[in-house]
Coordinates of C-alpha atoms and ligand atoms in Angstrom, one line a residue:
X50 CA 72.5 12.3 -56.7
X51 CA 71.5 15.4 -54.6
X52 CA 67.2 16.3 -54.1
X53 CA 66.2 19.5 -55.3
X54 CA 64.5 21.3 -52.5
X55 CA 62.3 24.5 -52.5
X56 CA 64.6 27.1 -50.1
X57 CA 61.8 30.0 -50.9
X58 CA 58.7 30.9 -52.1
X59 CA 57.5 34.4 -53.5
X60 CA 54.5 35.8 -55.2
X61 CA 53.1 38.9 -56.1
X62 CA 49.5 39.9 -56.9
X63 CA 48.8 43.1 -58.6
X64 CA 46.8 45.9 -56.8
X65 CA 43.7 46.5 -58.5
X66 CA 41.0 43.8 -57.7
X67 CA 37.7 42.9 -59.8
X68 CA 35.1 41.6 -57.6
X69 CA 32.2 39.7 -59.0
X70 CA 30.0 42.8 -58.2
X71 CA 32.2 44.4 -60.9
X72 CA 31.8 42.0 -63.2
X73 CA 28.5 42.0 -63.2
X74 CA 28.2 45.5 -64.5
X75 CA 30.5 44.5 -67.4
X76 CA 28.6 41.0 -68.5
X77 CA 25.4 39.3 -68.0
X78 CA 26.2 37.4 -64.8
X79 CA 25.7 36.8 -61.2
X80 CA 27.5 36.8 -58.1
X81 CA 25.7 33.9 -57.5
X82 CA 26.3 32.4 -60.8
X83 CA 30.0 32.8 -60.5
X84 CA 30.1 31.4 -57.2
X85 CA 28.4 28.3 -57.5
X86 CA 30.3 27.3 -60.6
X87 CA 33.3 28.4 -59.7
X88 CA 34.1 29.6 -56.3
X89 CA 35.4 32.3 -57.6
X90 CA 34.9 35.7 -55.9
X91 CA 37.2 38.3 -56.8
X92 CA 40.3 38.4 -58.6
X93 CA 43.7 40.2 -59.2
X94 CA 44.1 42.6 -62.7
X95 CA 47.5 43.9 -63.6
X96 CA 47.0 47.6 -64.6
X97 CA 47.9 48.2 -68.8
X98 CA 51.4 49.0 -67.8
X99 CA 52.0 45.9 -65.8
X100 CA 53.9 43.3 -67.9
X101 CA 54.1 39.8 -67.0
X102 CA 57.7 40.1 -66.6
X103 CA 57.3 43.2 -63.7
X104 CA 54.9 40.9 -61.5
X105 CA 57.9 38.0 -62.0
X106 CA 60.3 40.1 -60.6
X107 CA 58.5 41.3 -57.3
X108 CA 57.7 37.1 -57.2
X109 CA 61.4 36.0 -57.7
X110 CA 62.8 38.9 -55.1
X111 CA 60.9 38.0 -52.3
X112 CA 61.6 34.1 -53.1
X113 CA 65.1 35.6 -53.3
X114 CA 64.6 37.0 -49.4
X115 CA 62.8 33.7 -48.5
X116 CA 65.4 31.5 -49.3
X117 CA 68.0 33.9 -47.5
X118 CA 70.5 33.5 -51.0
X119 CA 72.0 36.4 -53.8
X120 CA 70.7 36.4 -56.9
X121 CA 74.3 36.0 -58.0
X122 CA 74.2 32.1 -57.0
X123 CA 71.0 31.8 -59.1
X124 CA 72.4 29.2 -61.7
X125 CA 69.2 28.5 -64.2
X126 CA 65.9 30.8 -64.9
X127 CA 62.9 29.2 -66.1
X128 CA 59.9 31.1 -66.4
X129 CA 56.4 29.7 -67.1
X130 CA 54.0 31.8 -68.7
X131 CA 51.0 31.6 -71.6
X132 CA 51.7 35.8 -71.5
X133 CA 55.2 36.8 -72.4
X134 CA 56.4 40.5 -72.4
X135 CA 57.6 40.0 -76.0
X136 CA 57.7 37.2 -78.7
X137 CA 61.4 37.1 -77.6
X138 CA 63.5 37.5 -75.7
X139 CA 61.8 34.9 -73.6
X140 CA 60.5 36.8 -70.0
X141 CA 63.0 34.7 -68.9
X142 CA 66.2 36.8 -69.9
X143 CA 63.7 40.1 -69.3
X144 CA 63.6 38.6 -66.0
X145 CA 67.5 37.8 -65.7
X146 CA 68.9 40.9 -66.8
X147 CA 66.6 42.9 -63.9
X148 CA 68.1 40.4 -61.3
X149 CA 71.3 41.3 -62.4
X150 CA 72.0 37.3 -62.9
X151 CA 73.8 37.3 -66.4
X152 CA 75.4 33.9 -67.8
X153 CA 73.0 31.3 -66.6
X154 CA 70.6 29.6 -68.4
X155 CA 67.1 31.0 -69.0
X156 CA 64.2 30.6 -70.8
X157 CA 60.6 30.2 -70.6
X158 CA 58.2 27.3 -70.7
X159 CA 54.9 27.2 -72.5
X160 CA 52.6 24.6 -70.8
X161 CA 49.9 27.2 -70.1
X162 CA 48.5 26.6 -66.2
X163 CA 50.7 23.6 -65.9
X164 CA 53.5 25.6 -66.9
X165 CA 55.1 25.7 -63.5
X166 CA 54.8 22.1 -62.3
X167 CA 57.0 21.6 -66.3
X168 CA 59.4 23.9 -65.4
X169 CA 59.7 22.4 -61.6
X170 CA 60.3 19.4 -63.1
X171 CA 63.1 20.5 -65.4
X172 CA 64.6 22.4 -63.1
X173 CA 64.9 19.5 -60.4
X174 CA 66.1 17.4 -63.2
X175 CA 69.2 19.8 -63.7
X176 CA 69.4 20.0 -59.8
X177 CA 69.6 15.5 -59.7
X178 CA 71.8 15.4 -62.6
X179 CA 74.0 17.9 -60.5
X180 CA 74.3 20.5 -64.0
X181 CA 73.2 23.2 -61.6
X182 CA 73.1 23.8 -57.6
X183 CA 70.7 26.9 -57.7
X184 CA 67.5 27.2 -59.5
X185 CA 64.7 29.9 -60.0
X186 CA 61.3 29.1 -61.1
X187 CA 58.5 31.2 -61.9
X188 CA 55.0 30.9 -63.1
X189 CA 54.0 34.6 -64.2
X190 CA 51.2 35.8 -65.9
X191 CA 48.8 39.0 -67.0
X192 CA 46.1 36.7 -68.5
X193 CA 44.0 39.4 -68.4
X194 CA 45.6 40.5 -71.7
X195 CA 44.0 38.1 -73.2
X196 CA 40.8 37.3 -72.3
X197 CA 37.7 39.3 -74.6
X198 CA 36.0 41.1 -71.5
X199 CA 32.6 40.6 -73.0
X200 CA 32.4 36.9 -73.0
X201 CA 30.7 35.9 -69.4
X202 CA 31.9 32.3 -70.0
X203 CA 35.5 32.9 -70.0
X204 CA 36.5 36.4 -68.1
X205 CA 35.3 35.8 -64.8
X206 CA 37.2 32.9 -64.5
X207 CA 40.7 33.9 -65.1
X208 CA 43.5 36.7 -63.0
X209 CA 47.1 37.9 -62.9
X210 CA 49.8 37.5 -60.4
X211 CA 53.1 35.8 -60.2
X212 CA 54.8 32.8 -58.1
X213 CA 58.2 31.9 -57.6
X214 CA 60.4 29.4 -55.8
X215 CA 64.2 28.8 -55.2
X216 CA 65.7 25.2 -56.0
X217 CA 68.4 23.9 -54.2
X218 CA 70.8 20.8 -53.9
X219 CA 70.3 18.8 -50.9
X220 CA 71.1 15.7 -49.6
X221 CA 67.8 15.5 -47.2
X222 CA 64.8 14.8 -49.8
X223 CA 62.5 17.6 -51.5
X224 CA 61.1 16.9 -54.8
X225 CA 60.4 13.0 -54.5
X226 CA 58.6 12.8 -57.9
X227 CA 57.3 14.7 -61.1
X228 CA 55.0 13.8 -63.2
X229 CA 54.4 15.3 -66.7
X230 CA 51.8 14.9 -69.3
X231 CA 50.2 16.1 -72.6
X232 CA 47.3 15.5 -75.0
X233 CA 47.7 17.3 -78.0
X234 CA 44.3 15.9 -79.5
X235 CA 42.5 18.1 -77.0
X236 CA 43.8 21.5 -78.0
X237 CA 40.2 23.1 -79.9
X238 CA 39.0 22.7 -75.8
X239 CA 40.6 25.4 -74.8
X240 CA 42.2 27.8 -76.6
X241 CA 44.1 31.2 -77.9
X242 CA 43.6 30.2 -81.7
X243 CA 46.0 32.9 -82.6
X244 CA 49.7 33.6 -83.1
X245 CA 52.5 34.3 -85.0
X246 CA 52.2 31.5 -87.9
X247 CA 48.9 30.9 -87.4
X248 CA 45.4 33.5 -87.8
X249 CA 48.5 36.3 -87.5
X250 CA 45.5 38.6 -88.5
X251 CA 43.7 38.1 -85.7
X252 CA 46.5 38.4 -83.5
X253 CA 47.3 42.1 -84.9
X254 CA 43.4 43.0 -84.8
X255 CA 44.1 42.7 -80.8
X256 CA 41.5 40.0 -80.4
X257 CA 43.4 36.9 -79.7
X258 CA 41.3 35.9 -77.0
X259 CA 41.0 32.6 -74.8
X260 CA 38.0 30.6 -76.3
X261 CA 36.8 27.6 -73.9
X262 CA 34.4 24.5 -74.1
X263 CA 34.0 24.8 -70.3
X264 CA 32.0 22.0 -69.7
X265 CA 34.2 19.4 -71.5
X266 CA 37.2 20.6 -70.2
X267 CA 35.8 20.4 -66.7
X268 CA 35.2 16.5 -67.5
X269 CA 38.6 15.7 -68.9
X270 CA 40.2 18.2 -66.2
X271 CA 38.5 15.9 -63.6
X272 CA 39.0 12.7 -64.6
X273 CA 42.8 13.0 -65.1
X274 CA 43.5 14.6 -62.3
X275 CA 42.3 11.9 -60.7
X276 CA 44.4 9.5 -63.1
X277 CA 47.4 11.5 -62.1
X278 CA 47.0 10.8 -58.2
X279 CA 46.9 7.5 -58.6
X280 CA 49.9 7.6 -60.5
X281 CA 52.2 10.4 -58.5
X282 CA 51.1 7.4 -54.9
X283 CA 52.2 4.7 -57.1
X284 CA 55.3 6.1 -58.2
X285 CA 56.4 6.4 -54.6
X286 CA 54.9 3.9 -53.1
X287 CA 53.0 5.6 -50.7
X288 CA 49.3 5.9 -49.8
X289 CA 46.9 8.9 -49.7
X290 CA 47.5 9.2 -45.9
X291 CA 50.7 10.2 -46.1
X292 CA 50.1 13.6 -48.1
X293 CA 49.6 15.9 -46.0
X294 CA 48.5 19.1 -48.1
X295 CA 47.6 19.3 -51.5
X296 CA 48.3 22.7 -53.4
X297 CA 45.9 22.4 -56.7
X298 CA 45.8 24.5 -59.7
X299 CA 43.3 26.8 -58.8
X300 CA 40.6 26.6 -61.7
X301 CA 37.6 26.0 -60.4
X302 CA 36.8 24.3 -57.0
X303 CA 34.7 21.8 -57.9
X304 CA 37.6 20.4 -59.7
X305 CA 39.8 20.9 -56.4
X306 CA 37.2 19.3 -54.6
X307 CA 37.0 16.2 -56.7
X308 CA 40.7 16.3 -56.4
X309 CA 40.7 16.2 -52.6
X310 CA 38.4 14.1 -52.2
X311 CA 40.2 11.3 -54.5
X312 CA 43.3 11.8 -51.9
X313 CA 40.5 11.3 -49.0
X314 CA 42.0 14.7 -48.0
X315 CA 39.7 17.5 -45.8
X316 CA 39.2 20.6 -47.3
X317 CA 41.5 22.0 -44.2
X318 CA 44.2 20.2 -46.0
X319 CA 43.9 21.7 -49.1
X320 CA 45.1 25.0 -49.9
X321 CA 42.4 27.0 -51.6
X322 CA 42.7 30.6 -53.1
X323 CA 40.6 30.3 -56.3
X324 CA 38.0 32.2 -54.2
X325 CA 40.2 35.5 -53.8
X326 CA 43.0 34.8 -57.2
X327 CA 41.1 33.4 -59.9
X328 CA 42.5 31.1 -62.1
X329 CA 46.2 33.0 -62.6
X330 CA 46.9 30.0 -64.7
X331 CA 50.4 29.4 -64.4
X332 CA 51.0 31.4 -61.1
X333 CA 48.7 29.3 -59.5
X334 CA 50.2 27.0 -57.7
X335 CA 53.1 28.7 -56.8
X336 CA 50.9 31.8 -55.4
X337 CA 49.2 29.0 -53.3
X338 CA 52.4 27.4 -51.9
X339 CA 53.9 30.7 -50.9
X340 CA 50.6 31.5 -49.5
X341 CA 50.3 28.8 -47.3
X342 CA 54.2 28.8 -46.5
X343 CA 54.0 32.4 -45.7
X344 CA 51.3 31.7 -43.5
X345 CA 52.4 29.0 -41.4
X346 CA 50.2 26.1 -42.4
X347 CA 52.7 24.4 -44.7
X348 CA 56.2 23.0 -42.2
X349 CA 59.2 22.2 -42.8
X350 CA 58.7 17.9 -43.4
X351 CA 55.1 18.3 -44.5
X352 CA 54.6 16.4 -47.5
X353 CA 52.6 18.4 -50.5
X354 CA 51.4 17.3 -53.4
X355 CA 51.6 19.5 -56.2
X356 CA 49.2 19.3 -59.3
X357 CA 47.5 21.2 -62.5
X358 CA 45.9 20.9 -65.6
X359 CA 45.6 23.1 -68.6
X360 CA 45.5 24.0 -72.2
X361 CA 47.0 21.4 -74.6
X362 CA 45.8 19.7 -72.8
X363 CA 48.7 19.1 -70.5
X364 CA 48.6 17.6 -66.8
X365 CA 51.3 17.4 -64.1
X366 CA 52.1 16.7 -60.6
X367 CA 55.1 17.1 -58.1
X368 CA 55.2 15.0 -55.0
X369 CA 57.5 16.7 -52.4
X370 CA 58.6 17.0 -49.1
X371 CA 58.9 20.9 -48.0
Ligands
LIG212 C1 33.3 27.3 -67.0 C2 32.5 26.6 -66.0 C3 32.6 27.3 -64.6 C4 31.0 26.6 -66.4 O1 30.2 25.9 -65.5 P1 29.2 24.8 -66.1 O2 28.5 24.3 -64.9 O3 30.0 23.8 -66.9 O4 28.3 25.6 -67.0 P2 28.0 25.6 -68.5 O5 29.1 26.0 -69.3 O6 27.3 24.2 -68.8 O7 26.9 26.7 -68.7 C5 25.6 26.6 -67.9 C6 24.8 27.8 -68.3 O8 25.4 29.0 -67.6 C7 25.6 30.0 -68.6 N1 26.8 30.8 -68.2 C8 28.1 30.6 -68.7 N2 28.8 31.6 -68.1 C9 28.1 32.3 -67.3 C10 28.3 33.4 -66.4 N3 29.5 33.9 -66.3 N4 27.3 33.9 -65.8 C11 26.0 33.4 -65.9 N5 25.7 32.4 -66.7 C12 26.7 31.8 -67.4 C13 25.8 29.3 -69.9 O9 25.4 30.2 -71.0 C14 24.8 28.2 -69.8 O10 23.5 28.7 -70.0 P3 22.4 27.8 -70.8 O11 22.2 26.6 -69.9 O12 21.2 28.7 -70.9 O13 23.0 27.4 -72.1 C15 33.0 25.1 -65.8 O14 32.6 24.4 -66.9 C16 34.4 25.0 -65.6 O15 35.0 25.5 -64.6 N6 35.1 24.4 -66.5 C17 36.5 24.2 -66.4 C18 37.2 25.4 -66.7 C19 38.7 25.3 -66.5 O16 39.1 24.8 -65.5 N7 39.4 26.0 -67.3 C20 40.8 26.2 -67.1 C21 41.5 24.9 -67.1 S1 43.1 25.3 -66.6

């Protein structure tokens, strides 16, 4: 059986910027405040024309250029987003038909900001099996949409932007290991408590809106990632020295921190870019590995160790060797 191995990494972060300065005109907050909890200080805000599935596309093209491939030879689409254009088609086959890739499989995944690390993990499981040679995966999101701009303890936590990498067959190693959880008993933590069969009313009222026990999800957030560490070394039977970056869902970085620190990792190794993103939820860790691609720290042979945590709850973790 062949690895899957990332070829490219895109992302795309929309212009418009909201510092904390500017949030502290909209809500009762601080700079400071923000900061210290969070380490959070500006983030990315699609403008109200920007879909999710426009910021996926700029994200998949220049994973397209990366990886120095057509789209044509793109063989499965997943897309992982808590924001679709539509209630269907899934952003996924929005996303297909602009790359001009019609035929192959598509569709989205719904693991909020863990979405992408589930749909990296399907994907290299149709790569292994040998079903497909050529894989996209996105994480894309305009979270912005639904967050209710007057609650200080949920909207300056969250932005937009879009990730994207290309999958490909290889002999040499790539994805060594994925690692895929869920806790369904957690879901009042953190939450949209709207949709289509459920509190419809609320959803057409426009205020389906993410509602978040902060403080508990922090705990539960910290103590399995630490869980899942220990699991992803044990799975491959290697220790915390041999990782050599870890890209973290960027939620808070505190939580990275704790993260790092149960890896015995420097803060040097660890790519950070909750300060200047936000939490983009799903585009997260994506955004950071093209980030840190882009800009040289991550080689060819580094090892990286890929993890997030969300709404569900769900948890996950990739270990892989770039
Ligand atoms: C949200 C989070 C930053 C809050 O930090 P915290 O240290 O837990 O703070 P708390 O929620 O206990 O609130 C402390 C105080 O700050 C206040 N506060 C909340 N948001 C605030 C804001 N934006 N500005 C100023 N004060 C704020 C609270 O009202 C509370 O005030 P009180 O003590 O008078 O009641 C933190 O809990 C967190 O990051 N949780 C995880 C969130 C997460 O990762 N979500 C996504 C998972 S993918």
């Amino acid at each position: 059986m062949s690895y899957a191995r990332i070829i490219g990494t895109g992302g795309f972060l929309p212009e418009k910027v909201l510092t904390n300065a500017d949030l502290e005109q909209m809500v009762d907050t601080s700079d400071e405040w923000i900061t210290k909890r969070t380490g959070i200080k500006k983030r990315h805000v699609a403008d109200s024309e920007q879909t999710t599935c426009d910021l996926a596309e700029i994200a998949a093209r220049n994973a397209i250029d990366a990886a120095g491939i057509q789209a044509r030879e793109i063989e499965l689409i997943i897309v992982a987003t808590t924001t679709p254009n539509r209630v269907f088609p899934s952003t996924a086959c929005l996303l297909q038909q602009r790359l001009g890739v019609n035929g192959p499989a598509a569709f989205d995944i719904q693991a909020v900001c863990t979405g992408f690390i589930y749909g990296l993990s399907i994907a290299e499981k149709f790569i292994r099996t040998g079903s497909v040679k050529t894989a996209l995966v996105v994480g894309a999101e305009v979270f912005s949409r639904i967050i209710d701009w007057s609650d200080r303890t949920t909207c300056v936590l969250f932005g937009d932007g879009a990730g994207a990498v290309i999958l490909q067959a290889s002999s040499e190693p790539g994805i060594l290991s994925t690692h895929l959880h869920a806790d369904g008993s957690y879901q009042h933590l953190l939450t949209v408590p709207a949709g289509i069969s459920e509190s419809y009313d609320v959803l057409k009222q426009g205020t389906a809106f993410v509602q978040m026990q902060g403080s508990e999800v922090f705990k539960v957030a910290v103590r399995t990632l630490e869980k899942i560490v220990e699991e992803t070394l044990a799975a491959n039977n290697m220790s915390q020295e041999q990782i050599d970056w870890l890209i973290p869902h960027q939620a808070n970085i505190r939580i990275i921190t704790a993260t790092a620190k149960k890896l015995n990792l420097s803060m040097d190794r660890v790519i950070v870019t909750v300060d200047s993103h936000g939490n983009t939820s799903a585009a997260s860790v994506p955004l950071a590995l093209d980030i840190a691609i882009r800009d040289g720290r991550i080689k060819r042979g580094d090892t990286l160790f890929l993890e997030a945590f969300g709404g569900g709850f769900t948890w996950g973790s990739a270990l892989l060797i770039y």
